[in-house]
mmCIF file of C-alpha atoms in Angstrom:
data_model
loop_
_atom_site.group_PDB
_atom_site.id
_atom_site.type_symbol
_atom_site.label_atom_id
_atom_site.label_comp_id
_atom_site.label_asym_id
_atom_site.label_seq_id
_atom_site.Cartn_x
_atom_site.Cartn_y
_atom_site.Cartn_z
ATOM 1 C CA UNK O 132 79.972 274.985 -14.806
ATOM 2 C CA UNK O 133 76.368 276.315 -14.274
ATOM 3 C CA UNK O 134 75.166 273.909 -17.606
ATOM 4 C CA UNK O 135 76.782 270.779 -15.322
ATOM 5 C CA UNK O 136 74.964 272.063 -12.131
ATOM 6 C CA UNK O 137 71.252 272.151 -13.766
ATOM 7 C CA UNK O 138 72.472 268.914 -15.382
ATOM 8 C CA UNK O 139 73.297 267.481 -11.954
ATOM 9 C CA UNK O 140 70.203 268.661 -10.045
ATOM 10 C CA UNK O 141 67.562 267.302 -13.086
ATOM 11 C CA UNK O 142 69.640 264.009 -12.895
ATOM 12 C CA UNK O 143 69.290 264.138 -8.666
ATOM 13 C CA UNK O 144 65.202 264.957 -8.752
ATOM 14 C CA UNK O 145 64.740 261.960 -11.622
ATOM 15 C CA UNK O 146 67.182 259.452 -9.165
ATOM 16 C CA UNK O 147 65.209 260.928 -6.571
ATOM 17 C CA UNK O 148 61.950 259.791 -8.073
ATOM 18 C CA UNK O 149 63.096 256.328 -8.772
ATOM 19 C CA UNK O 150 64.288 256.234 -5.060
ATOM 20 C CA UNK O 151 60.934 257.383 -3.848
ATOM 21 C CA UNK O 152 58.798 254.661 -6.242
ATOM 22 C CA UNK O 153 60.789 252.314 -5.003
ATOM 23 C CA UNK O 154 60.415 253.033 -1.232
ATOM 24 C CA UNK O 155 56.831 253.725 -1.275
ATOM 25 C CA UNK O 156 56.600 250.033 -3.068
ATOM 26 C CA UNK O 157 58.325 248.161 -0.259
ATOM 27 C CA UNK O 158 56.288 250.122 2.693
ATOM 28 C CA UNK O 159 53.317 249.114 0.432
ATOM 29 C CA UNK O 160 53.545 245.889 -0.140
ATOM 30 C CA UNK O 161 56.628 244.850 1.873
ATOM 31 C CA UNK O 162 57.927 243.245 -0.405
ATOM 32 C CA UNK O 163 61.451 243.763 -1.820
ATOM 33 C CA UNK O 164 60.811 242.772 -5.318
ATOM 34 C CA UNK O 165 62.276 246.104 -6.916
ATOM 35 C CA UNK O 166 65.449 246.643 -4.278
ATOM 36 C CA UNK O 167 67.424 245.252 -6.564
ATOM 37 C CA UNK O 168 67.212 248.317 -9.084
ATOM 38 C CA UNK O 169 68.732 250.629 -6.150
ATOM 39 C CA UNK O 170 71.960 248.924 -6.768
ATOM 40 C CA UNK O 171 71.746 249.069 -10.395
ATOM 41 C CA UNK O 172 71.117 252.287 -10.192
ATOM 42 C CA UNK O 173 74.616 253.334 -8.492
ATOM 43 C CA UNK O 174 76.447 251.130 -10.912
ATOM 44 C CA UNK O 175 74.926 253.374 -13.588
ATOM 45 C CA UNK O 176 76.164 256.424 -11.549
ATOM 46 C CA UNK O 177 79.609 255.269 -11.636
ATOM 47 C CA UNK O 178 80.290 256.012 -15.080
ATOM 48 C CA UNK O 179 78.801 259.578 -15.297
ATOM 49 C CA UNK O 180 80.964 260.200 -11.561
ATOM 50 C CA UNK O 181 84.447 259.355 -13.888
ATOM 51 C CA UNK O 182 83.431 261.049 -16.569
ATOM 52 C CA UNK O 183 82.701 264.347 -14.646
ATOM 53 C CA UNK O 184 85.759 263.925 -12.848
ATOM 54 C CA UNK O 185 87.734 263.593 -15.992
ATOM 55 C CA UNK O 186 85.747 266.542 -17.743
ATOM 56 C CA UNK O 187 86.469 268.870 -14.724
ATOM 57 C CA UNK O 188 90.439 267.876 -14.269
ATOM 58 C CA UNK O 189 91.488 267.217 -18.012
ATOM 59 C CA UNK O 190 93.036 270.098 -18.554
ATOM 60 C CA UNK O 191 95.511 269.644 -15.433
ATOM 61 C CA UNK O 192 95.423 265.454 -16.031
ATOM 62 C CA UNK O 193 98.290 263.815 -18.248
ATOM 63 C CA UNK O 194 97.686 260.784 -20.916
ATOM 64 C CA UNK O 195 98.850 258.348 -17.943
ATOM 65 C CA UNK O 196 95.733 258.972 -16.047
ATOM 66 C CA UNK O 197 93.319 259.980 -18.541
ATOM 67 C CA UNK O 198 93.836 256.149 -19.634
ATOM 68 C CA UNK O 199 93.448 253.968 -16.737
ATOM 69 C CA UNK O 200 90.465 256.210 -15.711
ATOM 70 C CA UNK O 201 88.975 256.223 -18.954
ATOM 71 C CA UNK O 202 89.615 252.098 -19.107
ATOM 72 C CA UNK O 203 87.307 251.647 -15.866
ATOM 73 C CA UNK O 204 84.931 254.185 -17.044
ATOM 74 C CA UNK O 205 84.774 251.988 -19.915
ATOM 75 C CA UNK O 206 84.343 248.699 -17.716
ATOM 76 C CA UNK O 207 81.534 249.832 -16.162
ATOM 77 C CA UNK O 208 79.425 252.136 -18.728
ATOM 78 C CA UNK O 209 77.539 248.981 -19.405
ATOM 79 C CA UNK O 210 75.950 249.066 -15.927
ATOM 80 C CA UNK O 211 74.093 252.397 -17.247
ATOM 81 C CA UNK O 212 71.807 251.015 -20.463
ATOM 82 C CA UNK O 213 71.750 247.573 -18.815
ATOM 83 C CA UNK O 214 68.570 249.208 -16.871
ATOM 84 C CA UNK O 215 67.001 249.444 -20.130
ATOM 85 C CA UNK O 216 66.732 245.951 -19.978
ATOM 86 C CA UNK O 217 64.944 245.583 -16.146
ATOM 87 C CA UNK O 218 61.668 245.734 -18.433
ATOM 88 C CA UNK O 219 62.070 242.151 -18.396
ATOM 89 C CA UNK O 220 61.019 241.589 -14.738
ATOM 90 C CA UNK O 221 57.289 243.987 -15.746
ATOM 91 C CA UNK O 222 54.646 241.858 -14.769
ATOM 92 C CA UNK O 223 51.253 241.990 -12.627
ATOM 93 C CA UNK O 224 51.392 241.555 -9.431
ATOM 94 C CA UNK O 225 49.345 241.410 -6.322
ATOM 95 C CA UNK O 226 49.331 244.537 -4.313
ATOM 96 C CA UNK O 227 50.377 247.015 -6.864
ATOM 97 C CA UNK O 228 48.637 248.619 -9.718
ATOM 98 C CA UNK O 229 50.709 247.681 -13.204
ATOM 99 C CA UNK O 230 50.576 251.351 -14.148
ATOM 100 C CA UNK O 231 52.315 251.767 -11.073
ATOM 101 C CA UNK O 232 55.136 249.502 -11.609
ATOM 102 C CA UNK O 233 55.291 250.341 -15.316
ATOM 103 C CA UNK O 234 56.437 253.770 -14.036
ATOM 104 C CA UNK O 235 58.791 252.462 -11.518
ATOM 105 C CA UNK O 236 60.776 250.698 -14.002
ATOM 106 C CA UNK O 237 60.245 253.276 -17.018
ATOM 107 C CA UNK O 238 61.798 255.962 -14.288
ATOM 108 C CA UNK O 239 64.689 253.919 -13.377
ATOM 109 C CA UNK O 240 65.600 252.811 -17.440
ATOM 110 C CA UNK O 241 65.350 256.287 -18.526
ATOM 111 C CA UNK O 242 67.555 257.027 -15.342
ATOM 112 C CA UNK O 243 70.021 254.416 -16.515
ATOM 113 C CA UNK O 244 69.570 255.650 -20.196
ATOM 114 C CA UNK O 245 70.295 259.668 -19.271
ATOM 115 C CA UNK O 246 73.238 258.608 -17.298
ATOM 116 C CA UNK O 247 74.999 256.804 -20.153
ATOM 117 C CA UNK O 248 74.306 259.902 -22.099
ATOM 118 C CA UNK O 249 75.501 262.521 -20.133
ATOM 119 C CA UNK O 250 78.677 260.166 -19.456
ATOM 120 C CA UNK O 251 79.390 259.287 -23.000
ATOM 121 C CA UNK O 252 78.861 263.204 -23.764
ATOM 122 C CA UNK O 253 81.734 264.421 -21.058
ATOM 123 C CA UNK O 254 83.937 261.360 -22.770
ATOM 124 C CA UNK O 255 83.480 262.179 -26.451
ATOM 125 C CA UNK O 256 84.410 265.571 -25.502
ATOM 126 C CA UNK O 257 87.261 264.530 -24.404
ATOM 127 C CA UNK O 258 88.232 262.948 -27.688
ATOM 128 C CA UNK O 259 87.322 265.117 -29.265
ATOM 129 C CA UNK O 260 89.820 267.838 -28.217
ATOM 130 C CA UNK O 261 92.253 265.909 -28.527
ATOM 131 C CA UNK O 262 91.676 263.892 -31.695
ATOM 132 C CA UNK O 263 89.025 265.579 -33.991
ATOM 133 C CA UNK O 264 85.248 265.788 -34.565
ATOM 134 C CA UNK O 265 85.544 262.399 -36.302
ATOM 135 C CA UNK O 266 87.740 260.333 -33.840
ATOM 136 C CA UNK O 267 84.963 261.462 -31.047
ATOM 137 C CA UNK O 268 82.060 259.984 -33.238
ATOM 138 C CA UNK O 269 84.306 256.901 -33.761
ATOM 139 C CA UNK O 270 84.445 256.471 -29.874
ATOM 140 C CA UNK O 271 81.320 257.445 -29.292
ATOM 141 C CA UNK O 272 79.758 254.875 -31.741
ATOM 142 C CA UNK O 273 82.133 252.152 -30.200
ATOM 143 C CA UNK O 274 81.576 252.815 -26.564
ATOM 144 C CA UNK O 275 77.601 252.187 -27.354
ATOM 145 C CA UNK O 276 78.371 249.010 -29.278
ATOM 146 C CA UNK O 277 80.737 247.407 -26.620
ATOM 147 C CA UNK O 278 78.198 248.896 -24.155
ATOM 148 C CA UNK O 279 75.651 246.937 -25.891
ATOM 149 C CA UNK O 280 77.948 243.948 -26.019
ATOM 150 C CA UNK O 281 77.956 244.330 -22.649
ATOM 151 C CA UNK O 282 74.606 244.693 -21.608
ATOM 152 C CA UNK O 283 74.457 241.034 -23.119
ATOM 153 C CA UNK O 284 76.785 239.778 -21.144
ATOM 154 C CA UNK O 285 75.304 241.067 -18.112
ATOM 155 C CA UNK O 286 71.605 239.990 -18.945
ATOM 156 C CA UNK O 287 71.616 236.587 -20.619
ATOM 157 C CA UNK O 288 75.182 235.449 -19.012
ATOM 158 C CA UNK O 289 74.731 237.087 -15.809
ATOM 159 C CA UNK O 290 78.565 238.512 -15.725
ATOM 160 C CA UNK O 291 78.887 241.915 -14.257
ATOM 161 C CA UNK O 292 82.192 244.613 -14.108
ATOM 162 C CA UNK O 293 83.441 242.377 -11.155
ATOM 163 C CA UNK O 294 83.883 239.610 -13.595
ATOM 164 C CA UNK O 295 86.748 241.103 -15.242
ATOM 165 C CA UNK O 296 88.713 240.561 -11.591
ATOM 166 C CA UNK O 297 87.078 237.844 -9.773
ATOM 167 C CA UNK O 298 85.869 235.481 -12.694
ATOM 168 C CA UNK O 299 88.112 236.374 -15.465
ATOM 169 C CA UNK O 300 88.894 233.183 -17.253
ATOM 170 C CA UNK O 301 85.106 232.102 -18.124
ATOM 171 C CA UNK O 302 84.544 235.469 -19.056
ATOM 172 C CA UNK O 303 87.360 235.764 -21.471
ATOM 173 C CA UNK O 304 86.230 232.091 -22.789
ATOM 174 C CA UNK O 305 83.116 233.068 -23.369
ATOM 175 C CA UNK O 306 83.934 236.504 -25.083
ATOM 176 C CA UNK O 307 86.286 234.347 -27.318
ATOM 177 C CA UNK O 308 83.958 231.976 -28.124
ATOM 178 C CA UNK O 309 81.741 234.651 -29.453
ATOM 179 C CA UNK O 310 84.545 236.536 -31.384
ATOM 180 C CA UNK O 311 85.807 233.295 -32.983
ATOM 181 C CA UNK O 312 82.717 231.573 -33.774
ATOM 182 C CA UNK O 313 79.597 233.990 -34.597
ATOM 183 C CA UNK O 314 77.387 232.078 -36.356
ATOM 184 C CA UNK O 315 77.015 230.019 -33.138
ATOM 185 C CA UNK O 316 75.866 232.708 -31.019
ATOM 186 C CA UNK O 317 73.652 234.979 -33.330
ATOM 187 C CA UNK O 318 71.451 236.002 -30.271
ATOM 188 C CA UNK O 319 74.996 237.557 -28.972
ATOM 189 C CA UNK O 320 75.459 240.030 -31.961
ATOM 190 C CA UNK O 321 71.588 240.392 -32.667
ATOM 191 C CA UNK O 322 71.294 241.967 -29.498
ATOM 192 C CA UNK O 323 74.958 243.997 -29.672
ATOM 193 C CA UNK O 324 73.864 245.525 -32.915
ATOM 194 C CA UNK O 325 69.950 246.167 -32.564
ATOM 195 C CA UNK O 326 71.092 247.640 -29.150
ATOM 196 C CA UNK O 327 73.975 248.924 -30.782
ATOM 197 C CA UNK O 328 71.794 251.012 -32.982
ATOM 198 C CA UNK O 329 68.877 251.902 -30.871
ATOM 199 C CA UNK O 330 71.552 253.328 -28.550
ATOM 200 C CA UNK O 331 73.491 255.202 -30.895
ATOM 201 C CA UNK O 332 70.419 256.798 -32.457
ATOM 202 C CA UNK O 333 69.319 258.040 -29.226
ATOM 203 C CA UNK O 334 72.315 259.282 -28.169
ATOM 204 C CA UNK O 335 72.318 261.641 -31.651
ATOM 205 C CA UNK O 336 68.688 262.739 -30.858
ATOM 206 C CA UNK O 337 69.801 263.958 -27.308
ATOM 207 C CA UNK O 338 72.881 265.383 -28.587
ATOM 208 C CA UNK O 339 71.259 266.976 -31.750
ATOM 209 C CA UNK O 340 68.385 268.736 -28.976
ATOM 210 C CA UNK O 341 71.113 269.673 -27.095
ATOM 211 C CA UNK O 342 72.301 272.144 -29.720
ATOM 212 C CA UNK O 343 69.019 273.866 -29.621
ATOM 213 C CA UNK O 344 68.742 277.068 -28.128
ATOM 214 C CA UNK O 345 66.129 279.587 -27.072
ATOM 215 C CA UNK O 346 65.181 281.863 -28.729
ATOM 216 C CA UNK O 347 66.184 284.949 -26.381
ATOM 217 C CA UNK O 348 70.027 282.996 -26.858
ATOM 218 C CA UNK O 349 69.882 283.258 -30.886
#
């Protein structure tokens, strides 16, 4: 319980920090070019807000709940690395120094990025208890690619988790039509697996520091 708390205050003072970049921007130049990322930002908060739920109540939680929850968390862990790909909209403009917005967006990505990773971590846990070491590396490495699947949905389509309810046909067309015929959509699978795999190997390196201790803990 104490590990989550630290976890959850770092997490709140680096949201807070995008929050603050972002407000000093629009009282400088008042201008709402960066609003935008608030909202991403709470998408990417939804995730690691089921998964905590799920890590503190699985114990007391049956199959029939752990499911459904799991199957939104799954819906909308997309909305967490998609911030990687805000870098798109870095650009000079008047008013602001580029350094400055450079660190706007960097802040909110890594926000986005530490999010997913925390999340993920409370979900292969739960996996893993259940089904093995290897089963939870299965999901794990799954989860990133469908989350990278996603992420290209959301950027070059311009779907988002809404889709799946309010706009479900062209969405399942155009998932199908990627499934079915590949070779027509290489940019689609280019970026699922280069994301894919830049995710997954970053996700390792945080889980692989987290196993590091101090030295007074040895």
């Amino acid at each position: 319980m104490r590990q989550r708390l630290n976890l959850m205050l770092v997490l709140g003072a680096s949201l807070a920090l995008s929050v603050v970049l972002i407000t000093f921007r629009v009282f400088l130049t008042h201008k709402i070019s960066f609003v935008f990322l608030l909202w991403n930002l709470f998408l990417a908060l939804i995730p690691f807000g089921l998964s905590t739920m799920l890590g503190l109540t699985a114990g007391r939680l049956k199959a029939r709940v752990l499911l459904p929850v799991g199957a939104v968390w799954l819906l909308f862990f997309p909305n967490a690395p998609y911030i990687l790909t805000d870098l798109f909209h870095l650009e000079p403009r008047p008013g602001v120094p580029y350094w400055y917005d450079l660190a706007l967006i960097l802040s909110c990505a890594w926000n986005g990025l530490m999010l997913a990773y925390a999340s993920l971590t409370d979900m292969q846990l739960l996996v893993t208890r259940r089904l093995g070491w290897s089963a939870g590396w299965a999901f794990a490495t799954l989860a990133l690619l469908l989350s990278s699947f996603g992420v290209y949905l959301g950027r070059y389509l311009r779907f988002n988790s809404w889709d799946i309810l309010t706009n479900p046909i062209t969405l399942f067309y155009d998932i199908v039509s990627r499934i079915l015929h590949p070779t027509m959509h290489r940019g689609t699978w280019g970026v699922t697996l280069l994301y894919g795999v830049f995710l997954l190997l970053g996700y390792a390196t945080v889980r692989l520091l987290g196993q590091h201790r101090e030295p007074d803990e040895l």
